[in-house]
Short mmCIF file of C-alpha atoms in Angstrom, two decimals:
data_model
loop_
_atom_site.label_atom_id
_atom_site.label_comp_id
_atom_site.label_asym_id
_atom_site.label_seq_id
_atom_site.Cartn_x
_atom_site.Cartn_y
_atom_site.Cartn_z
CA MET A 8 -3.28 29.25 -26.38
CA ARG A 9 -1.96 26.48 -24.21
CA LEU A 10 -1.36 22.76 -24.68
CA SER A 11 -0.85 20.82 -21.48
CA ARG A 12 0.67 17.36 -21.75
CA VAL A 13 -1.21 16.58 -24.91
CA GLY A 14 -0.95 13.12 -26.40
CA LYS A 15 -2.45 11.81 -29.60
CA ARG A 16 -2.88 8.44 -31.20
CA TYR A 17 -5.37 7.25 -33.75
CA GLY A 18 -7.43 4.33 -32.52
CA ARG A 19 -7.07 2.64 -29.18
CA ARG A 20 -4.04 0.57 -30.15
CA GLY A 21 -2.37 2.93 -32.57
CA PRO A 22 1.15 4.19 -31.94
CA TRP A 23 1.52 7.48 -30.07
CA ILE A 24 2.09 10.26 -32.59
CA LEU A 25 2.52 12.89 -29.92
CA LYS A 26 3.20 12.42 -26.25
CA GLU A 27 3.17 14.92 -23.42
CA ALA A 28 3.32 17.88 -25.78
CA THR A 29 3.31 21.16 -23.88
CA LEU A 30 3.20 24.48 -25.66
CA ALA A 31 2.08 28.01 -24.90
CA VAL A 32 1.58 30.66 -27.55
CA GLY A 33 0.75 34.22 -26.57
CA PRO A 34 -0.71 37.09 -28.56
CA GLY A 35 1.58 38.43 -31.27
CA GLU A 36 3.56 35.22 -31.62
CA LEU A 37 4.53 33.74 -34.93
CA VAL A 38 5.55 30.16 -34.32
CA ARG A 39 7.24 27.72 -36.63
CA ILE A 40 6.75 23.97 -36.19
CA GLU A 41 9.51 21.83 -37.69
CA GLY A 42 9.96 18.13 -38.12
CA ALA A 43 10.54 15.36 -40.64
CA ASN A 44 7.79 13.95 -42.82
CA GLY A 45 5.32 11.98 -40.74
CA SER A 46 6.72 13.28 -37.46
CA GLY A 47 3.37 14.62 -36.31
CA LYS A 48 3.61 18.30 -37.26
CA SER A 49 0.31 18.24 -39.07
CA THR A 50 -1.31 16.31 -36.25
CA LEU A 51 -0.09 18.93 -33.81
CA LEU A 52 -1.63 21.73 -35.88
CA LYS A 53 -4.87 19.77 -36.21
CA LEU A 54 -5.03 19.30 -32.46
CA ILE A 55 -4.50 23.02 -31.88
CA ALA A 56 -7.09 23.86 -34.54
CA GLY A 57 -9.65 21.62 -32.85
CA VAL A 58 -9.86 19.54 -36.01
CA GLU A 59 -8.71 16.45 -34.11
CA PRO A 60 -9.46 15.83 -30.44
CA PRO A 61 -6.48 15.01 -28.21
CA SER A 62 -6.24 11.48 -26.76
CA THR A 63 -4.82 12.79 -23.50
CA GLY A 64 -4.15 16.18 -21.99
CA SER A 65 -5.99 19.40 -22.62
CA ILE A 66 -5.92 22.31 -25.02
CA ASP A 67 -7.13 25.77 -24.03
CA GLY A 68 -7.38 28.09 -26.93
CA PRO A 69 -9.05 31.24 -28.07
CA GLY A 70 -12.48 30.70 -29.53
CA ARG A 71 -11.91 31.82 -33.06
CA ARG A 72 -9.55 29.60 -34.96
CA ALA A 73 -8.81 29.32 -38.64
CA TYR A 74 -7.00 26.45 -40.30
CA VAL A 75 -5.51 26.05 -43.76
CA PRO A 76 -4.95 22.43 -44.81
CA GLU A 77 -2.07 21.44 -47.01
CA ARG A 78 -4.29 20.18 -49.79
CA PHE A 79 -7.74 21.52 -50.37
CA PRO A 80 -10.15 19.19 -52.14
CA PRO A 81 -11.76 20.38 -55.31
CA ALA A 82 -14.52 17.82 -54.65
CA LEU A 83 -16.71 20.41 -52.98
CA PRO A 84 -19.79 21.26 -55.06
CA PHE A 85 -19.48 25.01 -54.58
CA ASP A 86 -17.94 27.89 -56.46
CA ALA A 87 -15.34 29.95 -54.63
CA ARG A 88 -17.68 32.84 -53.84
CA THR A 89 -20.42 30.63 -52.40
CA TYR A 90 -17.99 28.55 -50.38
CA LEU A 91 -16.34 31.64 -48.93
CA HIS A 92 -19.73 33.17 -48.18
CA HIS A 93 -20.66 30.08 -46.15
CA LEU A 94 -17.32 29.91 -44.35
CA GLY A 95 -17.46 33.62 -43.55
CA ARG A 96 -20.90 33.10 -42.03
CA VAL A 97 -19.61 30.12 -40.03
CA HIS A 98 -16.77 32.34 -38.79
CA GLY A 99 -19.44 34.67 -37.42
CA LEU A 100 -19.58 37.38 -40.08
CA SER A 101 -22.80 38.89 -41.39
CA ALA A 102 -23.78 37.90 -44.94
CA ALA A 103 -22.82 41.30 -46.37
CA GLU A 104 -19.52 41.41 -44.50
CA ALA A 105 -18.66 37.83 -45.53
CA ASP A 106 -19.24 38.73 -49.19
CA ARG A 107 -17.30 41.96 -48.89
CA ARG A 108 -14.27 40.32 -47.32
CA ALA A 109 -14.39 37.36 -49.71
CA ALA A 110 -14.38 39.78 -52.65
CA HIS A 111 -11.50 41.71 -51.09
CA TRP A 112 -9.30 38.64 -50.62
CA LEU A 113 -10.24 37.06 -53.95
CA ASP A 114 -9.08 40.28 -55.51
CA ARG A 115 -5.85 40.44 -53.53
CA PHE A 116 -4.98 36.87 -54.47
CA GLY A 117 -5.77 37.69 -58.10
CA ILE A 118 -8.57 35.17 -58.57
CA ALA A 119 -11.58 37.51 -58.51
CA ASP A 120 -12.30 36.56 -62.12
CA ARG A 121 -12.69 32.90 -61.11
CA ALA A 122 -14.97 33.55 -58.13
CA GLY A 123 -17.93 32.01 -59.93
CA THR A 124 -16.12 28.93 -61.25
CA PRO A 125 -16.92 25.65 -59.48
CA LEU A 126 -14.06 24.57 -57.21
CA SER A 127 -13.85 21.29 -59.11
CA ARG A 128 -12.78 23.19 -62.24
CA LEU A 129 -10.13 25.32 -60.54
CA SER A 130 -6.44 24.46 -60.65
CA LYS A 131 -4.76 23.05 -57.56
CA GLY A 132 -3.06 26.36 -56.77
CA THR A 133 -6.25 28.35 -57.18
CA CYS A 134 -8.07 25.94 -54.88
CA GLN A 135 -5.30 26.40 -52.34
CA LYS A 136 -5.83 30.16 -52.55
CA VAL A 137 -9.50 29.62 -51.71
CA ALA A 138 -8.43 27.53 -48.72
CA VAL A 139 -6.13 30.32 -47.57
CA ILE A 140 -8.82 32.95 -48.06
CA GLN A 141 -11.39 31.08 -45.95
CA ALA A 142 -8.95 31.26 -43.04
CA LEU A 143 -8.32 34.99 -43.55
CA LEU A 144 -11.99 36.01 -43.79
CA ALA A 145 -12.50 36.39 -40.09
CA ASP A 146 -9.69 37.92 -38.10
CA ALA A 147 -9.24 34.66 -36.22
CA GLU A 148 -7.25 34.91 -33.01
CA LEU A 149 -5.41 31.75 -33.93
CA LEU A 150 -4.27 31.08 -37.48
CA LEU A 151 -2.88 27.64 -38.33
CA LEU A 152 -1.09 27.14 -41.61
CA ASP A 153 -0.27 23.54 -42.50
CA GLU A 154 2.10 23.91 -45.44
CA ALA A 155 -0.38 26.41 -46.75
CA TRP A 156 2.20 27.82 -49.18
CA THR A 157 2.38 24.55 -51.13
CA GLY A 158 1.05 25.03 -54.64
CA LEU A 159 0.77 28.81 -54.44
CA ASP A 160 2.44 31.01 -57.03
CA GLN A 161 5.22 33.39 -56.02
CA ALA A 162 2.97 36.43 -55.63
CA ALA A 163 0.52 34.51 -53.45
CA ARG A 164 3.37 33.13 -51.32
CA SER A 165 4.64 36.64 -50.65
CA LEU A 166 1.13 37.82 -49.89
CA LEU A 167 0.59 34.97 -47.46
CA ASP A 168 3.96 35.75 -45.81
CA GLU A 169 2.87 39.32 -45.44
CA VAL A 170 -0.56 38.47 -44.11
CA ALA A 171 0.81 35.97 -41.59
CA ALA A 172 3.32 38.51 -40.31
CA ASP A 173 0.64 41.17 -40.20
CA ARG A 174 -1.72 38.92 -38.21
CA ALA A 175 0.97 38.31 -35.61
CA ALA A 176 1.91 41.98 -35.56
CA ARG A 177 -1.67 42.91 -34.78
CA GLY A 178 -1.82 40.60 -31.79
CA GLY A 179 -2.96 37.34 -33.36
CA ARG A 180 -1.30 33.98 -32.86
CA VAL A 181 0.07 32.29 -35.95
CA LEU A 182 1.49 28.76 -36.08
CA PHE A 183 2.81 27.31 -39.28
CA VAL A 184 4.48 24.29 -40.79
CA ASP A 185 6.49 24.71 -43.96
CA HIS A 186 9.36 22.92 -45.61
CA ASP A 187 11.11 26.11 -46.69
CA PRO A 188 13.53 26.83 -43.83
CA ASN A 189 13.58 30.52 -44.74
CA ARG A 190 9.84 30.92 -44.56
CA LEU A 191 9.11 34.08 -42.54
CA ALA A 192 12.72 34.10 -41.39
CA GLY A 193 13.51 36.97 -39.09
CA LEU A 194 9.90 37.33 -38.04
CA ILE A 195 9.19 34.16 -36.11
CA THR A 196 9.14 34.50 -32.36
CA ALA A 197 9.59 30.82 -31.51
CA ALA A 198 10.22 27.51 -33.21
CA TYR A 199 9.50 23.97 -32.10
CA LEU A 200 10.69 20.64 -33.36
CA VAL A 201 8.46 17.58 -33.40
CA GLN A 202 10.59 14.46 -33.15
CA ASP A 203 9.80 10.95 -31.94
CA GLY A 204 6.46 12.09 -30.62
CA SER A 205 7.83 14.86 -28.45
CA LEU A 206 7.84 18.58 -28.90
CA ARG A 207 10.79 20.76 -27.96
CA ALA A 208 11.74 24.36 -28.48
CA VAL A 209 14.56 25.11 -30.91
CA ASP A 210 16.29 28.36 -31.82
CA ALA A 211 13.98 30.62 -33.72
CA VAL A 212 16.96 32.01 -35.70
CA PRO A 213 16.60 35.65 -34.70
CA ASP A 214 18.10 37.08 -37.89
CA GLY A 215 16.85 36.58 -41.38
CA PRO A 216 18.87 35.06 -44.21
CA SER A 217 22.38 36.44 -44.12
CA GLY A 218 22.72 39.71 -45.92
CA GLN A 219 19.06 40.58 -45.55
CA ARG A 220 18.83 44.30 -45.89
CA LEU A 221 16.98 46.68 -43.66
CA VAL A 222 14.82 49.56 -44.78
CA ARG A 223 14.71 52.77 -42.74
CA ILE A 224 11.39 54.51 -42.46
CA GLU A 225 11.00 57.91 -40.77
CA VAL A 226 7.56 58.33 -39.33
CA ASP A 227 5.76 61.18 -37.63
CA GLY A 228 2.95 60.55 -35.17
CA ARG A 229 1.88 57.99 -32.62
CA LEU A 230 2.61 54.39 -33.58
CA PRO A 231 0.66 51.27 -32.64
CA ASP A 232 2.30 48.87 -30.20
CA ARG A 233 2.54 46.11 -32.75
CA LEU A 234 3.80 46.59 -36.25
CA PRO A 235 4.31 44.12 -39.10
CA GLY A 236 7.88 42.90 -39.40
CA ALA A 237 8.65 43.81 -35.77
CA PRO A 238 10.77 46.87 -36.72
CA GLN A 239 13.41 48.34 -34.43
CA ARG A 240 12.32 51.74 -33.20
CA GLU A 241 14.55 54.74 -32.58
CA PRO A 242 12.80 57.80 -31.21
CA ARG A 243 14.36 61.02 -32.43
CA PRO A 244 14.62 64.39 -30.67
CA ASP A 245 12.30 66.09 -33.20
CA GLY A 246 9.43 63.78 -32.24
CA THR A 247 9.67 61.46 -35.22
CA THR A 248 10.56 57.79 -35.03
CA LEU A 249 13.02 55.89 -37.15
CA LEU A 250 11.86 52.36 -37.93
CA LYS A 251 14.24 49.71 -39.23
CA VAL A 252 12.53 46.73 -40.81
CA PRO A 253 13.78 43.80 -42.92
CA ALA A 254 13.29 44.67 -46.58
CA PRO A 255 10.78 41.88 -47.37
CA HIS A 256 8.43 43.32 -44.77
CA SER A 257 8.74 46.97 -45.59
CA ASP A 258 5.70 46.90 -47.87
CA ALA A 259 3.52 45.34 -45.18
CA LEU A 260 4.76 47.86 -42.65
CA LEU A 261 4.17 50.84 -44.93
CA ARG A 262 0.70 49.64 -45.83
CA HIS A 263 -0.09 49.18 -42.16
CA LEU A 264 1.18 52.65 -41.26
CA LEU A 265 -0.72 54.37 -44.06
CA THR A 266 -4.00 52.63 -43.40
CA ALA A 267 -3.88 52.99 -39.60
CA THR A 268 -6.35 55.35 -37.94
CA PRO A 269 -5.10 58.03 -37.66
CA PRO A 270 -2.63 57.36 -40.49
CA ALA A 271 1.00 57.93 -39.67
CA HIS A 272 2.87 60.52 -41.67
CA ILE A 273 5.83 59.02 -43.47
CA ARG A 274 8.73 61.42 -43.91
CA ALA A 275 11.21 59.29 -45.74
CA VAL A 276 11.94 55.75 -46.80
CA HIS A 277 15.42 54.64 -47.77
CA PRO A 278 17.52 51.49 -47.71
CA GLU A 279 19.96 51.24 -44.85
CA GLY A 280 23.38 52.48 -45.74
CA GLU A 281 22.18 55.54 -47.63
CA ALA A 282 21.95 58.83 -45.85
CA MET B 1 -25.72 26.98 -35.83
CA SER B 2 -28.35 27.81 -38.46
CA VAL B 3 -25.54 28.95 -40.75
CA LEU B 4 -23.83 25.58 -40.38
CA ILE B 5 -27.06 23.71 -41.02
CA ARG B 6 -27.69 25.76 -44.14
CA TYR B 7 -24.18 24.92 -45.36
CA GLN B 8 -24.77 21.20 -44.78
CA VAL B 9 -28.17 21.27 -46.50
CA GLU B 10 -26.68 23.10 -49.47
CA LEU B 11 -23.81 20.62 -49.58
CA LEU B 12 -26.31 17.74 -49.63
CA LEU B 13 -28.31 19.33 -52.45
CA ARG B 14 -25.40 20.49 -54.60
CA SER B 15 -23.42 17.26 -54.22
CA GLN B 16 -26.43 15.31 -55.58
CA ARG B 17 -26.15 13.00 -52.61
CA TRP B 18 -29.78 13.64 -51.80
CA LEU B 19 -30.76 11.80 -54.98
CA PRO B 20 -30.13 8.07 -54.25
CA PRO B 21 -32.17 7.99 -50.99
CA PHE B 22 -34.88 10.00 -52.71
CA LEU B 23 -35.00 7.55 -55.63
CA ALA B 24 -35.07 4.60 -53.25
CA TYR B 25 -37.96 6.19 -51.38
CA ALA B 26 -39.83 6.97 -54.58
CA LEU B 27 -39.24 3.45 -55.91
CA LEU B 28 -40.44 1.80 -52.72
CA MET B 29 -43.52 4.02 -52.69
CA VAL B 30 -44.34 3.12 -56.30
CA ILE B 31 -43.88 -0.59 -55.56
CA GLY B 32 -45.72 -0.55 -52.26
CA ILE B 33 -48.60 1.79 -52.91
CA SER B 34 -50.98 1.53 -55.82
CA ALA B 35 -53.23 4.36 -56.95
CA GLY B 36 -56.64 4.28 -55.29
CA GLU B 37 -55.30 2.46 -52.20
CA THR B 38 -56.77 3.50 -48.84
CA LEU B 39 -55.19 6.60 -47.33
CA LEU B 40 -54.47 5.12 -43.89
CA GLY B 41 -52.88 1.95 -45.23
CA ALA B 42 -50.68 3.88 -47.62
CA LEU B 43 -49.63 6.33 -44.89
CA GLY B 44 -48.53 3.42 -42.72
CA PHE B 45 -46.34 2.05 -45.51
CA ALA B 46 -44.93 5.48 -46.38
CA ALA B 47 -43.98 6.15 -42.76
CA ALA B 48 -42.26 2.79 -42.37
CA VAL B 49 -40.11 3.40 -45.45
CA LEU B 50 -38.90 6.68 -43.94
CA VAL B 51 -36.94 4.89 -41.19
CA PRO B 52 -34.17 3.42 -43.41
CA VAL B 53 -34.34 6.33 -45.86
CA THR B 54 -33.67 8.92 -43.14
CA ALA B 55 -30.84 6.76 -41.79
CA TRP B 56 -29.40 6.83 -45.31
CA TYR B 57 -29.66 10.63 -45.36
CA VAL B 58 -27.63 10.78 -42.16
CA ARG B 59 -24.99 8.70 -43.86
CA CYS B 60 -25.05 11.12 -46.79
CA THR B 61 -24.71 14.30 -44.76
CA THR B 62 -22.05 13.00 -42.37
CA THR B 63 -19.83 11.76 -45.17
CA ALA B 64 -20.55 14.37 -47.86
CA GLU B 65 -17.69 16.64 -46.97
CA PRO B 66 -14.05 15.89 -47.87
CA ALA B 67 -11.82 15.65 -44.80
CA ALA B 68 -9.82 18.80 -45.57
CA SER B 69 -12.79 21.12 -45.89
CA ARG B 70 -14.40 19.49 -42.85
CA ALA B 71 -11.21 20.38 -41.01
CA CYS B 72 -11.57 24.04 -42.02
CA LEU B 73 -15.15 23.97 -40.80
CA ALA B 74 -14.25 22.20 -37.55
CA ALA B 75 -11.55 24.77 -36.78
CA ALA B 76 -14.07 27.56 -37.20
CA ALA B 77 -17.04 25.97 -35.47
CA GLY B 78 -15.83 22.95 -33.50
CA ARG B 79 -16.23 19.25 -34.31
CA ARG B 80 -19.34 18.89 -32.20
CA ARG B 81 -21.29 21.62 -33.91
CA VAL B 82 -20.22 20.47 -37.37
CA HIS B 83 -21.54 16.99 -36.64
CA LEU B 84 -24.75 18.34 -35.10
CA ALA B 85 -25.32 20.42 -38.22
CA ALA B 86 -24.85 17.36 -40.44
CA LEU B 87 -27.45 15.48 -38.37
CA ALA B 88 -29.80 18.45 -38.50
CA ALA B 89 -29.44 18.58 -42.29
CA ALA B 90 -30.38 14.88 -42.49
CA LEU B 91 -33.39 15.53 -40.24
CA THR B 92 -34.45 18.37 -42.54
CA ALA B 93 -34.09 16.12 -45.58
CA GLY B 94 -36.07 13.30 -43.92
CA LEU B 95 -38.89 15.58 -42.81
CA THR B 96 -39.11 17.29 -46.20
CA LEU B 97 -39.25 13.94 -47.98
CA GLY B 98 -41.78 12.61 -45.45
CA LEU B 99 -44.03 15.63 -45.90
CA ALA B 100 -43.83 15.43 -49.68
CA GLY B 101 -44.61 11.71 -49.46
CA LEU B 102 -47.60 12.42 -47.23
CA LEU B 103 -49.03 14.87 -49.74
CA ALA B 104 -48.34 12.49 -52.64
CA VAL B 105 -50.05 9.63 -50.81
CA TRP B 106 -53.04 11.87 -50.09
CA ALA B 107 -53.21 12.85 -53.75
CA VAL B 108 -53.21 9.31 -55.18
CA SER B 109 -55.14 7.46 -52.46
CA GLY B 110 -58.78 6.49 -52.78
CA GLU B 111 -60.92 5.85 -49.72
CA VAL B 112 -59.67 6.84 -46.27
CA ASP B 113 -59.80 3.34 -44.80
CA ALA B 114 -60.60 -0.21 -45.73
CA ASN B 115 -63.62 -0.52 -43.43
CA ARG B 116 -66.78 -1.19 -45.42
CA HIS B 117 -69.10 0.30 -42.81
CA ALA B 118 -67.39 3.50 -41.70
CA GLN B 119 -65.00 6.10 -43.07
CA ALA B 120 -62.60 7.99 -40.77
CA PRO B 121 -62.32 11.77 -41.31
CA VAL B 122 -59.52 12.65 -43.76
CA GLY B 123 -58.16 15.32 -41.39
CA GLU B 124 -57.68 12.79 -38.59
CA ALA B 125 -56.01 10.35 -40.95
CA LEU B 126 -53.60 13.03 -42.15
CA VAL B 127 -52.72 14.13 -38.63
CA ALA B 128 -52.04 10.51 -37.67
CA GLY B 129 -49.94 10.16 -40.83
CA LEU B 130 -47.97 13.30 -39.97
CA LEU B 131 -47.33 12.00 -36.47
CA ALA B 132 -46.14 8.68 -37.87
CA THR B 133 -43.91 10.53 -40.37
CA VAL B 134 -42.23 12.55 -37.62
CA VAL B 135 -41.74 9.49 -35.41
CA CYS B 136 -40.24 7.41 -38.22
CA VAL B 137 -37.94 10.21 -39.36
CA LEU B 138 -36.70 10.72 -35.79
CA LEU B 139 -35.97 7.01 -35.41
CA GLY B 140 -34.22 6.99 -38.78
CA LEU B 141 -32.12 9.87 -37.50
CA LEU B 142 -31.30 7.87 -34.37
CA ILE B 143 -30.23 4.83 -36.41
CA GLY B 144 -28.23 6.98 -38.79
CA ALA B 145 -26.46 8.79 -35.97
CA LEU B 146 -25.45 5.49 -34.38
CA CYS B 147 -24.43 3.70 -37.59
CA THR B 148 -22.16 6.25 -39.17
CA ARG B 149 -18.90 8.03 -38.34
CA PRO B 150 -17.70 8.87 -35.78
CA VAL B 151 -19.83 6.46 -33.70
CA LEU B 152 -19.45 3.45 -35.99
CA LEU B 153 -15.98 3.71 -37.50
CA ARG B 154 -16.07 0.50 -39.56
CA SER B 155 -18.06 1.90 -42.41
CA GLN B 156 -18.57 -1.49 -44.08
CA TYR B 157 -20.95 -2.46 -41.27
CA GLY B 158 -22.89 0.79 -41.42
CA ILE B 159 -25.42 -0.15 -44.09
CA PRO B 160 -26.29 -3.70 -42.92
CA VAL B 161 -26.51 -2.60 -39.28
CA SER B 162 -28.73 0.36 -40.25
CA LEU B 163 -31.07 -1.89 -42.22
CA GLY B 164 -31.16 -4.43 -39.40
CA LEU B 165 -31.93 -1.80 -36.79
CA ALA B 166 -34.60 -0.21 -39.00
CA THR B 167 -36.33 -3.57 -39.44
CA LEU B 168 -36.04 -4.25 -35.74
CA LEU B 169 -37.53 -0.90 -34.76
CA LEU B 170 -40.42 -1.45 -37.15
CA VAL B 171 -41.35 -4.96 -35.98
CA VAL B 172 -40.51 -5.07 -32.27
CA PRO B 173 -43.63 -4.31 -30.18
CA GLY B 174 -43.11 -1.32 -27.93
CA SER B 175 -40.91 0.56 -30.38
CA PRO B 176 -42.32 3.99 -31.31
CA ALA B 177 -42.03 3.20 -35.04
CA ASN B 178 -43.95 -0.03 -34.57
CA ALA B 179 -46.60 1.78 -32.50
CA VAL B 180 -47.31 4.51 -35.06
CA VAL B 181 -47.32 2.20 -38.08
CA ARG B 182 -49.55 -0.29 -36.28
CA ALA B 183 -51.89 2.53 -35.25
CA LEU B 184 -52.31 3.49 -38.92
CA VAL B 185 -52.83 -0.11 -40.05
CA THR B 186 -55.35 -0.71 -37.27
CA ALA B 187 -57.19 2.53 -38.10
CA ASN B 188 -57.30 1.40 -41.72
CA ARG B 189 -59.24 -1.68 -40.58
CA THR B 190 -61.42 -0.22 -37.85
CA ALA B 191 -61.96 3.35 -39.15
CA ARG B 192 -61.09 4.65 -35.69
CA VAL B 193 -57.96 6.81 -35.88
CA ALA B 194 -55.67 6.74 -32.86
CA PHE B 195 -52.87 9.21 -32.11
CA PRO B 196 -50.02 7.47 -30.29
CA VAL B 197 -48.59 10.62 -28.68
CA ALA B 198 -46.53 8.50 -26.27
CA ALA B 199 -44.69 7.06 -29.28
CA LEU B 200 -43.88 10.59 -30.44
CA ALA B 201 -42.54 11.49 -27.00
CA GLY B 202 -40.50 8.27 -26.98
CA ALA B 203 -39.09 8.95 -30.43
CA VAL B 204 -38.16 12.52 -29.50
CA VAL B 205 -36.35 11.34 -26.37
CA LEU B 206 -34.55 8.50 -28.17
CA ALA B 207 -33.49 10.71 -31.07
CA ALA B 208 -32.32 13.49 -28.76
CA LEU B 209 -30.24 11.02 -26.75
CA GLY B 210 -28.79 9.48 -29.89
CA VAL B 211 -27.92 12.83 -31.43
CA ALA B 212 -26.42 14.20 -28.21
CA GLY B 213 -24.39 11.00 -27.82
CA ALA B 214 -23.16 11.11 -31.40
CA ALA B 215 -22.19 14.78 -31.03
CA ALA B 216 -20.30 14.02 -27.83
CA VAL B 217 -18.45 11.19 -29.59
CA ALA B 218 -17.68 13.54 -32.50
CA ALA B 219 -16.09 15.99 -30.09
CA ARG B 220 -13.88 13.38 -28.47
CA ARG B 221 -13.00 10.83 -31.09
CA SER B 222 -11.20 11.11 -34.40
CA ASP B 223 -12.22 9.09 -37.39
#
């Protein structure tokens, strides 16, 4: 995904919101976009999503993109299941596959019981979950999260963290805006600041929040190139591998290892510091 | 694309936005056509009404979706295709309404034409009516595509400009809508049914250009 000297303003005489923005995001990257309110972060994500056309410059991106807006309108005259069915179809899934995946994600976000309720009667947070799910239905190559965590409950926030990290780990490109500075800390590969209409790279803060603990996982068997949580790998003489991953991502990593084909054999899991 | 169109049609139906244009059409038909009126005359009136009504449907389908969910759709399918699907949904609505109107007119009409000496065949009259329906729906689509977002951004002008253009297309000689409606009115008098195929070709070309233009604008301009 590449932005070359992209500029954006609304209307022919509007002020420039973004000017000469250049950005490249490769597979496996998890990118944070920072900036003050009204600085143009959302506009940048909309441009990348193809939701808004750029005024100048060009954007080359992968075909399949998924976007989660900050606020999802309950004004749509659908229930969650029907809406997700349609969006899954638009994302290129077959009808059966769209329904299957919608049911899967509705269940994981804990709103399967409200799948038949009209969106207009769902709470704000539940609506936001539907908005998140529509973006997760198809394994889009580019996932754009515009403060998608806003309004979600704690469990859903963690799940979205996990899913975003997992998408990047499996070779997707994830860009997000969020006001929590610790969001996905330790996992982001790059960060950019939008300020006064320009975009510049800032430190991605390589380590997580101070004191974040690592979990050691001993695994037997061949491992995929990309793993959730970007664990450190230490090959051992007996053919096993020792993975060290930040504790918040150990669940995602374990799930990924166990559901891989062929599944990896896990020998031991223990917090760092214990033998 | 068919998936997107189905979504837009379902959105139009479920949001109840199909209702006001339908009621306006039904009201105008009740006012303009009395039971037992000649088939050809009534078909001419019914076709003419379809021009503004279809333009209204375009307005409905292009504005039915809240911005945030349109954004989700645009990310998945692209702005151009989303707008094309909205226009296609309006075309579907216009054609469905036109066809239903044609059948209703056929059901309530009396004689085929107003000529005291000769009666045109019903089949010919219906074919001419169908042709006029398609032409008027296509021109309504053209007007709608040009008078709504993202082509016309000042939405307060959309409705008066649409009505003005619809009137213009119906009265200006040489316009396809004028040609088909006049053909029906003339056939009503003379009992000789004409099929202005050139008008159909003209309407198809105009509508295709309008729709392609509107889709191109949708891809390049924010609203």
